[in-house]
Amino acid sequence: MRLRALLDTEALGLRLLGGEDELDRSVRGVMTTDLRDPSRYLSGGELVLTGLAWRRDASDSEPFVRLLTNAGVAGLAAGEAELGDVPDDLVEACLRNRLPLFAVNETVAFATITEHVVRQVSGERAGDLAAVVDRHRRLMTSGPAGGGPEVVLDLLTSDLDLRAWVLSPTGRQIAGAGDALPPRVGAQLAGLHLAATRTGRPGPHRAEVDGTAYSLFPIRNSGRGTLPAPARDVRESVLSDWLLAVAADAGDWPEARLDLLQGVTQLIAVERDRRDAARAVRRRLAQEVLELVQTGAAPAEIAARLRVAAPVLLPGLGTAPHWQVVVARVEWPQEDTGQPGSRAAQALLEEILVDPAVTGSDSADRIAVAYTGEEAVALVPLTALASPRPEEAGAPEESGAREQQDAALHADALLDTVRAPLSAGLGDDGRLTLGVSAAVHSAEGLRGALEEARHARRVAAARPGPVCAAGHHELASHVLLLPFVPDDVRRAFTARLLDPLRDYDRRHRAELIETLEAFLDCDGSWTRCAARLHLHVNTLRYRVGRIEQLTGRDLSRLEDKLDFFLALRMS
């Protein structure tokens, strides 16, 4: 048990006098003494109880505390029955030696504290040591290879009464025992875990969501082709490793139980490595297709390669689908080209493209992600277009277009559920940018789709924020141009048009900027704009007139409307 747990038990009557930063020390036993030198009877980790009979004057406190510190005791509890309040010299000696000090109320017997500590420590030690021996045997014989991570988690629930879930870096549930973890909670836990990992603190990490305490254990991916743990860049592992979330506070656990959970993470890591090995086949096939597309190979050659790869890339589809291309890039300052950004982007893109509502680690079996240079490139098959409904039989092309549009990936939707946890993992120095192409129906369109996705990613990169995406539809809009306007030009343009209105609003609270935005959004319609702003039309006309007077522009002219529109978008 931890020292901190003693304060949570009101019946013990303990009051902390110093050493708050040391309350995570483990208590392995308890000893009551009034000897001036009890060190020969101490082995370390004890909570020492004393009635202070050894103290004759203030000079005795420092030697006594130093002896306890050198013996490695967990803490000191001094009774108030003999001297009343614990002497200041003892408090100061404990502070100097970083020894936690508690005061024991005179109404509480040392025997009560001793019985509580012994019961807690011996019970947990006996139960968990037996669990370590038995569980390791059972986990190794019937664990991941014989049923996946769920078998391991079931053992934790049935035998140790621990609810646990395996989560991806974005918080998607991969495995769990019993009730599923709500997606919102999974995303929050993933974000807290990624943020803690970025600090370099070793796990498990403590987290609290909706009043429930969780302990988060990293699951290190240690399979072939992965660098050993000491050599791995935390920027790569933080965005690709799974985590084990346990609904309990591991801060009070003895070493035996922590060792058990670390063993569980190692067993799940073996399963992760096995499934990554299966995914490597899809990655290799995607890499071959990507190289053909990039080198300008004939469409017939690309189509032939796709047909060969179809059984692996398209299990169960049966027919050649439409395709979309998604390009992602993870950027870190001063990184070596290709590492760790491209590998991290590859793992992240595989995760992002999985439907967040789907649990399990094999749900990405139709996602093939390659990488080239500093980018990860995904070839995403869309399901074969459904047959038109009877009432649409006369317009099969229109029906197919609607089906294709419904099945297609949308840039913003891809990041909706993962933006928060990934932002925590990227911290203040990393960025993830993503671009999505339009759907294409043949190998001939893949090269154009790749360029389209790359261009969309560059649009996303020009936006602020650690996680940004852009889609193909933005490439035929003013949105494509605005991010590439130089900052000095942007500031000068917006200041010339909008600063007079902002200054006037500050002085008079006239809401001219809000009025201008609404007027343009309503396409210059006086009645619709007045209704939106809950104004009389005459009041709206007065405000628009003031805008024109302050800026020297005419909002009845298309050119001036366009200038205001662009200024608002760039501001």
Coordinates of C-alpha atoms in Angstrom, one line a residue:
M1 CA 0.0 0.0 0.0
R2 CA 1.0 3.7 -0.4
L3 CA 1.5 6.2 2.4
R4 CA -1.2 8.3 0.8
A5 CA -3.8 5.6 1.5
L6 CA -3.3 6.1 5.2
L7 CA -4.7 9.6 5.1
D8 CA -7.8 8.3 3.3
T9 CA -8.8 6.2 6.3
E10 CA -10.4 8.4 8.9
A11 CA -10.4 5.7 11.6
L12 CA -6.6 5.9 11.8
G13 CA -6.7 9.5 12.9
L14 CA -3.5 10.5 11.1
R15 CA -2.7 14.1 10.3
L16 CA 0.1 15.0 7.8
L17 CA 2.8 17.3 9.2
G18 CA 5.2 17.2 6.4
G19 CA 6.4 15.3 3.3
E20 CA 3.4 15.7 1.0
D21 CA 5.7 15.1 -2.0
E22 CA 6.7 11.7 -0.7
L23 CA 3.3 10.1 -0.1
D24 CA 3.7 7.7 -3.1
R25 CA 6.2 5.6 -1.1
S26 CA 5.2 2.0 -0.6
V27 CA 4.6 0.7 2.9
R28 CA 5.8 -2.9 3.3
G29 CA 5.3 -3.2 7.1
V30 CA 4.9 -1.4 10.4
M31 CA 7.1 -1.1 13.5
T32 CA 6.4 0.5 16.9
T33 CA 9.5 1.7 18.8
D34 CA 10.7 4.2 21.4
L35 CA 14.4 3.1 21.1
R36 CA 16.9 5.9 20.4
D37 CA 18.4 3.7 17.7
P38 CA 15.9 1.2 16.2
S39 CA 17.9 0.8 12.9
R40 CA 19.0 -2.7 13.6
Y41 CA 15.4 -3.8 13.5
L42 CA 14.5 -2.1 10.3
S43 CA 14.7 -3.5 6.8
G44 CA 13.2 -0.6 4.8
G45 CA 9.7 0.3 3.8
E46 CA 8.2 0.3 7.3
L47 CA 5.8 2.8 8.8
V48 CA 7.5 3.6 12.2
L49 CA 5.1 4.4 15.1
T50 CA 6.6 6.1 18.1
G51 CA 5.4 7.6 21.4
L52 CA 8.5 9.9 21.5
A53 CA 9.8 8.4 24.8
W54 CA 13.3 8.5 23.2
R55 CA 13.2 12.3 23.0
R56 CA 14.8 14.1 25.9
D57 CA 15.4 17.5 24.2
A58 CA 15.4 19.1 20.8
S59 CA 18.8 17.9 19.9
D60 CA 17.6 14.2 19.8
S61 CA 15.3 14.7 16.8
E62 CA 17.9 15.1 14.0
P63 CA 19.9 11.9 14.9
F64 CA 16.7 9.8 15.3
V65 CA 15.3 11.0 11.9
R66 CA 18.6 10.4 10.2
L67 CA 18.8 6.9 11.4
L68 CA 15.3 6.2 10.1
T69 CA 16.1 7.8 6.7
N70 CA 19.3 5.8 6.3
A71 CA 17.3 2.6 7.1
G72 CA 14.9 3.4 4.2
V73 CA 11.7 3.6 6.2
A74 CA 8.6 4.8 4.4
G75 CA 7.4 7.3 7.0
L76 CA 7.2 8.2 10.7
A77 CA 4.0 8.5 12.8
A78 CA 4.4 10.3 16.2
G79 CA 1.7 9.9 18.9
E80 CA 0.4 13.0 20.7
A81 CA -0.6 11.2 23.9
E82 CA 2.8 11.7 25.7
L83 CA 3.8 15.3 24.7
G84 CA 0.7 16.7 23.2
D85 CA 1.5 18.4 19.9
V86 CA 4.4 16.9 18.0
P87 CA 7.6 19.0 18.7
D88 CA 8.6 21.5 16.1
D89 CA 12.2 20.2 16.1
L90 CA 11.0 16.8 15.0
V91 CA 8.9 18.3 12.2
E92 CA 11.9 20.3 11.0
A93 CA 14.2 17.3 11.1
C94 CA 11.8 15.3 9.0
L95 CA 11.4 18.1 6.5
R96 CA 15.2 18.4 6.1
N97 CA 15.5 14.6 5.6
R98 CA 12.4 14.3 3.3
L99 CA 10.8 11.8 5.7
P100 CA 7.0 12.0 5.7
L101 CA 5.7 12.7 9.2
F102 CA 2.2 12.0 10.6
A103 CA 0.7 13.0 13.9
V104 CA -1.4 10.2 15.6
N105 CA -4.4 11.5 17.6
E106 CA -4.3 10.5 21.2
T107 CA -7.6 8.7 20.9
V108 CA -6.2 6.2 18.4
A109 CA -4.2 3.2 19.6
F110 CA -1.0 2.2 17.8
A111 CA -2.5 -1.3 17.6
T112 CA -5.3 0.0 15.4
I113 CA -2.8 1.4 12.9
T114 CA -0.7 -1.7 13.1
E115 CA -3.6 -4.0 12.4
H116 CA -4.8 -1.9 9.5
V117 CA -1.4 -1.8 7.8
V118 CA -0.6 -5.5 8.3
R119 CA -4.0 -6.5 7.0
Q120 CA -3.7 -4.4 3.9
V121 CA -0.1 -5.3 3.1
S122 CA -0.3 -9.0 3.9
G123 CA -3.6 -9.5 2.1
E124 CA -2.5 -7.7 -1.1
R125 CA 0.8 -9.4 -1.1
A126 CA -0.6 -12.9 -0.6
G127 CA -3.3 -12.4 -3.2
D128 CA -1.1 -10.8 -5.8
L129 CA 1.9 -13.0 -5.5
A130 CA -0.3 -16.0 -6.0
A131 CA -1.9 -14.2 -8.9
V132 CA 1.5 -13.4 -10.5
V133 CA 2.5 -17.1 -10.5
D134 CA -0.9 -18.5 -11.7
R135 CA -1.8 -15.7 -14.1
H136 CA 1.5 -15.8 -15.9
R137 CA 1.2 -19.5 -16.5
R138 CA -2.4 -19.1 -17.8
L139 CA -1.8 -16.0 -19.9
M140 CA 1.2 -17.6 -21.6
T141 CA -0.8 -20.8 -22.5
S142 CA -4.2 -19.3 -23.3
G143 CA -3.4 -15.7 -24.0
P144 CA -3.3 -13.7 -27.2
A145 CA -2.4 -16.6 -29.5
G146 CA -5.4 -18.5 -28.2
G147 CA -8.1 -15.8 -28.4
G148 CA -6.7 -12.4 -28.6
P149 CA -6.4 -9.6 -26.0
E150 CA -9.9 -10.3 -24.8
V151 CA -8.7 -13.5 -23.1
V152 CA -6.2 -11.6 -21.1
L153 CA -8.6 -8.9 -20.1
D154 CA -11.3 -11.5 -19.2
L155 CA -8.7 -12.9 -16.7
L156 CA -8.1 -9.5 -15.2
T157 CA -11.8 -9.0 -14.7
S158 CA -12.7 -12.5 -13.4
D159 CA -9.7 -13.1 -11.2
L160 CA -8.6 -9.6 -10.0
D161 CA -11.8 -7.7 -10.4
L162 CA -10.1 -5.2 -12.7
R163 CA -11.9 -3.7 -15.7
A164 CA -9.5 -3.0 -18.5
W165 CA -9.5 -1.9 -22.2
V166 CA -6.9 -1.9 -24.9
L167 CA -7.1 1.5 -26.8
S168 CA -5.4 2.8 -29.9
P169 CA -3.5 6.1 -29.9
T170 CA -6.7 7.9 -30.9
G171 CA -8.8 6.2 -28.1
R172 CA -10.6 3.7 -30.3
Q173 CA -11.3 0.5 -28.4
I174 CA -9.4 -2.5 -29.7
A175 CA -10.3 -5.0 -27.0
G176 CA -12.2 -5.0 -23.7
A177 CA -13.8 -7.2 -21.2
G178 CA -17.4 -6.6 -20.3
D179 CA -19.0 -3.2 -21.2
A180 CA -17.4 -1.2 -23.9
L181 CA -15.7 2.1 -23.0
P182 CA -17.7 5.1 -24.3
P183 CA -15.9 6.6 -27.3
R184 CA -15.7 10.0 -25.6
V185 CA -14.0 8.5 -22.5
G186 CA -11.6 6.5 -24.7
A187 CA -10.6 9.7 -26.6
Q188 CA -10.0 11.6 -23.4
L189 CA -7.9 8.8 -21.9
A190 CA -5.8 8.6 -25.1
G191 CA -5.2 12.3 -25.0
L192 CA -4.2 12.3 -21.4
H193 CA -1.9 9.3 -22.0
L194 CA -0.3 10.9 -25.1
A195 CA 0.3 14.1 -23.2
A196 CA 1.9 12.3 -20.2
T197 CA 4.1 10.2 -22.5
R198 CA 5.4 13.3 -24.3
T199 CA 6.8 14.5 -20.9
G200 CA 8.9 11.4 -20.7
R201 CA 7.4 10.2 -17.4
P202 CA 7.3 6.4 -17.1
G203 CA 3.9 4.7 -17.0
P204 CA 1.5 3.9 -15.6
H205 CA -0.1 7.3 -15.8
R206 CA -3.0 8.3 -13.6
A207 CA -6.0 9.9 -15.2
E208 CA -9.5 10.8 -14.1
V209 CA -12.5 11.1 -16.3
D210 CA -16.1 11.7 -15.1
G211 CA -15.0 11.0 -11.5
T212 CA -13.5 7.6 -12.3
A213 CA -9.8 7.0 -11.8
Y214 CA -7.9 5.1 -14.5
S215 CA -4.3 3.9 -14.7
L216 CA -2.8 4.0 -18.2
F217 CA -0.1 1.5 -19.2
P218 CA 1.8 1.9 -22.5
I219 CA 1.9 -1.2 -24.7
R220 CA 5.2 -1.0 -26.5
N221 CA 5.3 -2.3 -30.0
S222 CA 8.5 -4.4 -30.0
G223 CA 8.2 -6.6 -33.1
R224 CA 10.6 -7.0 -36.0
G225 CA 11.6 -3.9 -37.7
T226 CA 11.0 -1.8 -34.7
L227 CA 13.8 -0.1 -32.9
P228 CA 14.6 -1.2 -29.4
A229 CA 12.9 0.8 -26.7
P230 CA 15.9 2.9 -25.6
A231 CA 16.7 3.8 -29.2
R232 CA 13.1 4.7 -30.3
D233 CA 12.2 8.3 -30.7
V234 CA 9.3 9.1 -28.4
R235 CA 7.8 11.1 -31.2
E236 CA 7.3 7.9 -33.1
S237 CA 6.1 5.7 -30.3
V238 CA 3.7 8.2 -28.8
L239 CA 1.6 8.3 -32.0
S240 CA 1.7 4.5 -32.7
D241 CA 1.7 2.5 -29.4
W242 CA -1.5 1.0 -28.0
L243 CA -2.3 1.6 -24.3
L244 CA -4.0 -0.5 -21.6
A245 CA -6.5 1.5 -19.6
V246 CA -7.4 0.0 -16.2
A247 CA -10.3 1.4 -14.1
A248 CA -8.3 1.6 -10.9
D249 CA -5.7 3.8 -9.2
A250 CA -2.4 1.9 -9.5
G251 CA -0.7 4.4 -7.1
D252 CA -1.6 2.2 -4.2
W253 CA -0.6 -1.1 -5.8
P254 CA 2.3 -3.2 -4.5
E255 CA 5.1 -4.1 -6.9
A256 CA 3.7 -7.6 -7.5
R257 CA 0.5 -6.3 -9.0
L258 CA 2.3 -3.7 -11.1
D259 CA 4.6 -6.5 -12.4
L260 CA 1.5 -8.5 -13.3
L261 CA 0.0 -5.6 -15.4
Q262 CA 3.4 -5.0 -17.1
G263 CA 3.4 -8.7 -18.0
V264 CA -0.1 -8.3 -19.5
T265 CA 1.0 -5.4 -21.6
Q266 CA 3.9 -7.5 -22.9
L267 CA 1.5 -10.3 -23.9
I268 CA -0.8 -7.8 -25.7
A269 CA 2.3 -6.4 -27.4
V270 CA 3.0 -9.9 -28.9
E271 CA -0.5 -9.9 -30.3
R272 CA 0.0 -6.4 -31.7
D273 CA 3.2 -7.6 -33.4
R274 CA 1.5 -10.5 -34.9
R275 CA -1.3 -8.4 -36.4
D276 CA 1.2 -5.8 -37.6
A277 CA 3.0 -8.6 -39.5
A278 CA -0.2 -9.4 -41.3
R279 CA -0.7 -5.7 -42.1
A280 CA 2.8 -5.6 -43.6
V281 CA 1.6 -7.5 -46.6
R282 CA -1.0 -4.9 -47.4
R283 CA 1.6 -2.2 -46.9
R284 CA 4.0 -3.8 -49.3
L285 CA 1.3 -4.2 -52.0
A286 CA 0.3 -0.6 -51.5
Q287 CA 3.9 0.5 -51.8
E288 CA 4.2 -1.4 -55.2
V289 CA 1.1 0.3 -56.5
L290 CA 2.3 3.7 -55.3
E291 CA 5.6 3.3 -57.0
L292 CA 3.9 2.5 -60.3
V293 CA 1.7 5.5 -60.0
Q294 CA 4.5 7.9 -59.2
T295 CA 6.8 6.7 -62.0
G296 CA 4.1 7.2 -64.6
A297 CA 3.5 3.6 -65.4
A298 CA 0.8 2.8 -67.9
P299 CA -2.7 2.5 -66.5
A300 CA -3.0 -1.0 -67.8
E301 CA 0.1 -2.0 -65.7
I302 CA -1.3 -0.3 -62.6
A303 CA -4.7 -2.0 -63.2
A304 CA -3.0 -5.4 -63.5
R305 CA -1.1 -4.9 -60.3
L306 CA -4.4 -4.0 -58.5
R307 CA -6.1 -7.1 -59.8
V308 CA -3.2 -9.2 -58.4
A309 CA -3.4 -7.4 -55.1
A310 CA -7.2 -7.5 -54.9
P311 CA -7.6 -10.7 -52.8
V312 CA -5.4 -9.0 -50.1
L313 CA -6.4 -5.4 -50.5
L314 CA -10.1 -6.0 -51.1
P315 CA -11.2 -9.1 -49.2
G316 CA -14.8 -9.9 -49.8
L317 CA -15.6 -7.1 -52.2
G318 CA -15.5 -9.2 -55.3
T319 CA -15.6 -6.3 -57.7
A320 CA -13.2 -3.5 -58.5
P321 CA -14.2 -0.5 -56.4
H322 CA -13.9 3.2 -56.7
W323 CA -10.7 4.6 -55.0
Q324 CA -9.8 7.6 -53.0
V325 CA -6.3 8.7 -52.1
V326 CA -5.4 10.2 -48.7
V327 CA -2.0 11.8 -48.0
A328 CA -0.8 12.5 -44.5
R329 CA 2.4 14.1 -43.1
V330 CA 3.6 14.3 -39.6
E331 CA 6.2 17.1 -39.1
W332 CA 8.5 17.7 -36.2
P333 CA 11.1 20.5 -35.9
Q334 CA 14.6 19.6 -37.0
E335 CA 13.7 16.0 -37.8
D336 CA 15.8 13.8 -40.0
T337 CA 14.1 13.3 -43.4
G338 CA 11.8 10.3 -43.3
Q339 CA 12.2 9.6 -39.6
P340 CA 10.2 9.5 -37.5
G341 CA 7.6 11.5 -39.4
S342 CA 6.8 9.2 -42.3
R343 CA 6.5 6.0 -40.1
A344 CA 4.4 7.8 -37.6
A345 CA 2.2 9.2 -40.4
Q346 CA 1.8 5.7 -41.8
A347 CA 0.6 4.2 -38.5
L348 CA -1.6 7.2 -37.8
L349 CA -3.2 7.1 -41.2
E350 CA -4.1 3.5 -40.8
E351 CA -5.8 4.3 -37.5
I352 CA -7.6 7.4 -38.7
L353 CA -9.1 5.6 -41.7
V354 CA -10.8 3.0 -39.4
D355 CA -14.4 3.7 -38.6
P356 CA -14.3 4.9 -35.0
A357 CA -17.5 3.0 -34.3
V358 CA -15.8 -0.3 -35.1
T359 CA -13.9 -2.0 -32.4
G360 CA -11.2 -4.6 -32.8
S361 CA -7.7 -4.4 -34.3
D362 CA -8.5 -6.2 -37.6
S363 CA -11.1 -3.6 -38.7
A364 CA -8.5 -1.9 -41.0
D365 CA -8.2 -4.9 -43.3
R366 CA -9.2 -2.9 -46.4
I367 CA -6.8 0.0 -45.7
A368 CA -3.4 -0.1 -47.5
V369 CA -1.0 2.6 -46.5
A370 CA 2.5 3.2 -48.1
Y371 CA 4.9 5.9 -47.5
T372 CA 7.2 7.9 -49.7
G373 CA 9.7 10.6 -48.6
E374 CA 8.0 12.4 -45.7
E375 CA 4.4 11.4 -46.6
A376 CA 2.1 8.5 -46.0
V377 CA -0.2 7.6 -48.8
A378 CA -3.4 5.5 -48.4
L379 CA -5.3 3.8 -51.2
V380 CA -8.8 3.5 -49.9
P381 CA -11.3 1.3 -51.8
L382 CA -14.9 2.5 -51.7
T383 CA -17.5 -0.2 -51.6
A384 CA -19.0 -1.2 -55.0
L385 CA -21.8 1.1 -56.0
A386 CA -25.2 -0.3 -55.0
S387 CA -27.8 -1.0 -57.6
P388 CA -30.3 1.8 -58.1
R389 CA -33.6 1.5 -56.3
P390 CA -36.7 0.8 -58.5
E391 CA -37.9 4.3 -58.5
E392 CA -34.4 5.4 -59.7
A393 CA -34.1 2.8 -62.4
G394 CA -34.5 5.5 -65.1
A395 CA -31.5 7.4 -63.8
P396 CA -28.8 4.9 -62.9
E397 CA -25.9 7.4 -63.4
E398 CA -27.4 9.9 -60.9
S399 CA -28.1 7.1 -58.4
G400 CA -24.5 5.9 -58.7
A401 CA -23.2 9.3 -58.2
R402 CA -25.2 9.7 -55.0
E403 CA -24.0 6.4 -53.7
Q404 CA -20.4 7.3 -54.5
Q405 CA -20.8 10.6 -52.7
D406 CA -22.3 8.9 -49.6
A407 CA -19.5 6.4 -49.4
A408 CA -16.6 8.8 -50.0
L409 CA -14.3 10.0 -47.3
H410 CA -14.6 13.6 -46.1
A411 CA -11.5 15.4 -44.8
D412 CA -13.0 17.1 -41.8
A413 CA -15.1 14.0 -40.7
L414 CA -11.9 11.9 -40.6
L415 CA -10.4 14.1 -37.9
D416 CA -13.6 14.8 -35.8
T417 CA -13.0 12.1 -33.3
V418 CA -9.2 12.0 -33.2
R419 CA -8.3 15.7 -33.2
A420 CA -8.2 16.1 -29.5
P421 CA -6.0 13.1 -28.5
L422 CA -3.6 13.6 -31.5
S423 CA -3.2 17.2 -30.6
A424 CA -2.1 16.1 -27.1
G425 CA 0.4 13.6 -28.6
L426 CA 1.8 16.2 -31.0
G427 CA 2.3 18.7 -28.3
D428 CA 3.5 22.2 -29.1
D429 CA 6.1 21.2 -31.7
G430 CA 4.4 18.6 -33.9
R431 CA 1.9 18.8 -36.7
L432 CA -0.4 16.4 -38.6
T433 CA -1.7 17.5 -42.0
L434 CA -4.0 15.5 -44.2
G435 CA -5.4 15.8 -47.7
V436 CA -8.2 13.8 -49.4
S437 CA -8.8 13.3 -53.1
A438 CA -12.0 12.9 -55.0
A439 CA -13.1 9.4 -55.8
V440 CA -11.8 7.9 -59.0
H441 CA -13.2 4.8 -60.8
S442 CA -10.2 3.4 -62.5
A443 CA -6.4 3.0 -62.4
E444 CA -6.1 5.9 -64.9
G445 CA -7.3 8.3 -62.3
L446 CA -5.0 7.3 -59.5
R447 CA -2.1 9.6 -60.5
G448 CA -4.4 12.6 -60.6
A449 CA -6.0 11.6 -57.3
L450 CA -2.5 11.4 -55.7
E451 CA -1.6 14.8 -56.9
E452 CA -5.0 16.1 -55.8
A453 CA -4.6 14.7 -52.3
R454 CA -1.1 16.1 -52.0
H455 CA -2.3 19.5 -53.1
A456 CA -5.1 19.4 -50.6
R457 CA -2.6 18.4 -47.9
R458 CA -0.5 21.5 -48.7
V459 CA -3.7 23.6 -48.3
A460 CA -4.2 22.0 -44.9
A461 CA -0.5 22.7 -44.0
A462 CA -1.0 26.4 -44.6
R463 CA -3.7 26.6 -41.8
P464 CA -3.0 27.1 -38.1
G465 CA -3.3 24.3 -35.6
P466 CA -1.6 21.0 -34.9
V467 CA -4.1 18.8 -36.7
C468 CA -5.5 20.0 -40.0
A469 CA -7.2 18.5 -43.1
A470 CA -8.4 19.7 -46.5
G471 CA -10.5 18.0 -49.2
H472 CA -10.5 18.0 -53.0
H473 CA -13.6 20.3 -53.0
E474 CA -11.5 23.1 -51.6
L475 CA -9.2 23.1 -54.6
A476 CA -11.8 24.8 -56.8
S477 CA -12.6 27.6 -54.3
H478 CA -11.0 30.7 -52.9
V479 CA -10.1 28.5 -50.0
L480 CA -7.2 27.2 -52.2
L481 CA -5.8 30.7 -52.7
L482 CA -6.1 32.3 -49.3
P483 CA -3.6 30.2 -47.3
F484 CA -0.8 31.1 -49.7
V485 CA -1.2 34.9 -49.5
P486 CA 1.9 36.3 -47.8
D487 CA 1.3 37.4 -44.2
D488 CA 2.4 41.0 -44.8
V489 CA 0.0 41.3 -47.8
R490 CA -2.8 39.6 -45.7
R491 CA -2.3 42.1 -42.9
A492 CA -2.2 45.2 -45.1
F493 CA -5.3 44.1 -47.1
T494 CA -7.5 43.3 -44.1
A495 CA -6.3 46.4 -42.1
R496 CA -7.2 48.8 -44.9
L497 CA -10.8 47.4 -45.1
L498 CA -11.6 46.2 -41.6
D499 CA -9.6 48.4 -39.1
P500 CA -11.9 51.4 -39.5
L501 CA -14.9 49.2 -38.7
R502 CA -13.2 47.6 -35.7
D503 CA -12.2 51.0 -34.3
Y504 CA -15.8 52.3 -34.8
D505 CA -17.2 49.2 -33.1
R506 CA -14.9 49.6 -30.1
R507 CA -15.9 53.2 -29.6
H508 CA -19.6 52.9 -30.3
R509 CA -20.5 49.2 -29.9
A510 CA -22.1 49.5 -33.3
E511 CA -21.6 45.8 -34.4
L512 CA -20.6 46.9 -37.9
I513 CA -18.3 43.8 -38.4
E514 CA -21.1 41.5 -37.4
T515 CA -23.5 43.3 -39.7
L516 CA -21.1 43.1 -42.6
E517 CA -20.6 39.4 -42.2
A518 CA -24.4 38.8 -42.0
F519 CA -25.0 41.0 -45.1
L520 CA -22.6 39.1 -47.2
D521 CA -23.8 35.7 -45.9
C522 CA -27.3 36.7 -47.0
D523 CA -26.0 37.6 -50.5
G524 CA -26.9 41.3 -50.0
S525 CA -30.6 40.6 -49.2
W526 CA -31.9 43.4 -47.0
T527 CA -34.9 41.5 -45.7
R528 CA -33.1 38.2 -44.9
C529 CA -30.2 40.0 -43.3
A530 CA -32.5 42.2 -41.1
A531 CA -34.4 39.1 -40.0
R532 CA -31.2 37.3 -39.1
L533 CA -29.9 40.2 -37.0
H534 CA -33.4 40.9 -35.6
L535 CA -33.2 44.5 -36.9
H536 CA -35.6 46.8 -38.7
V537 CA -34.6 47.2 -42.4
N538 CA -34.0 50.9 -41.9
T539 CA -31.6 50.2 -39.0
L540 CA -29.7 47.8 -41.3
R541 CA -29.6 50.4 -44.1
Y542 CA -28.1 52.9 -41.6
R543 CA -25.4 50.4 -40.5
V544 CA -24.5 49.5 -44.1
G545 CA -24.3 53.2 -45.0
R546 CA -21.9 53.7 -42.0
I547 CA -19.7 50.9 -43.3
E548 CA -19.6 52.4 -46.8
Q549 CA -18.8 55.9 -45.3
L550 CA -16.0 54.6 -43.1
T551 CA -14.3 52.5 -45.8
G552 CA -15.1 54.4 -49.0
R553 CA -16.6 51.3 -50.6
D554 CA -20.0 50.6 -52.1
L555 CA -21.7 47.4 -51.0
S556 CA -23.9 47.4 -54.1
R557 CA -20.9 46.7 -56.3
L558 CA -19.7 43.2 -56.8
E559 CA -16.0 44.1 -56.6
D560 CA -16.4 45.8 -53.2
K561 CA -18.5 42.9 -51.9
L562 CA -15.8 40.5 -53.0
D563 CA -13.0 42.5 -51.3
F564 CA -14.9 42.6 -48.0
F565 CA -15.6 38.8 -48.3
L566 CA -11.9 38.0 -48.8
A567 CA -10.9 40.4 -46.0
L568 CA -13.2 38.7 -43.5
R569 CA -11.9 35.2 -44.6
M570 CA -8.3 36.3 -44.2
S571 CA -8.7 38.1 -40.9

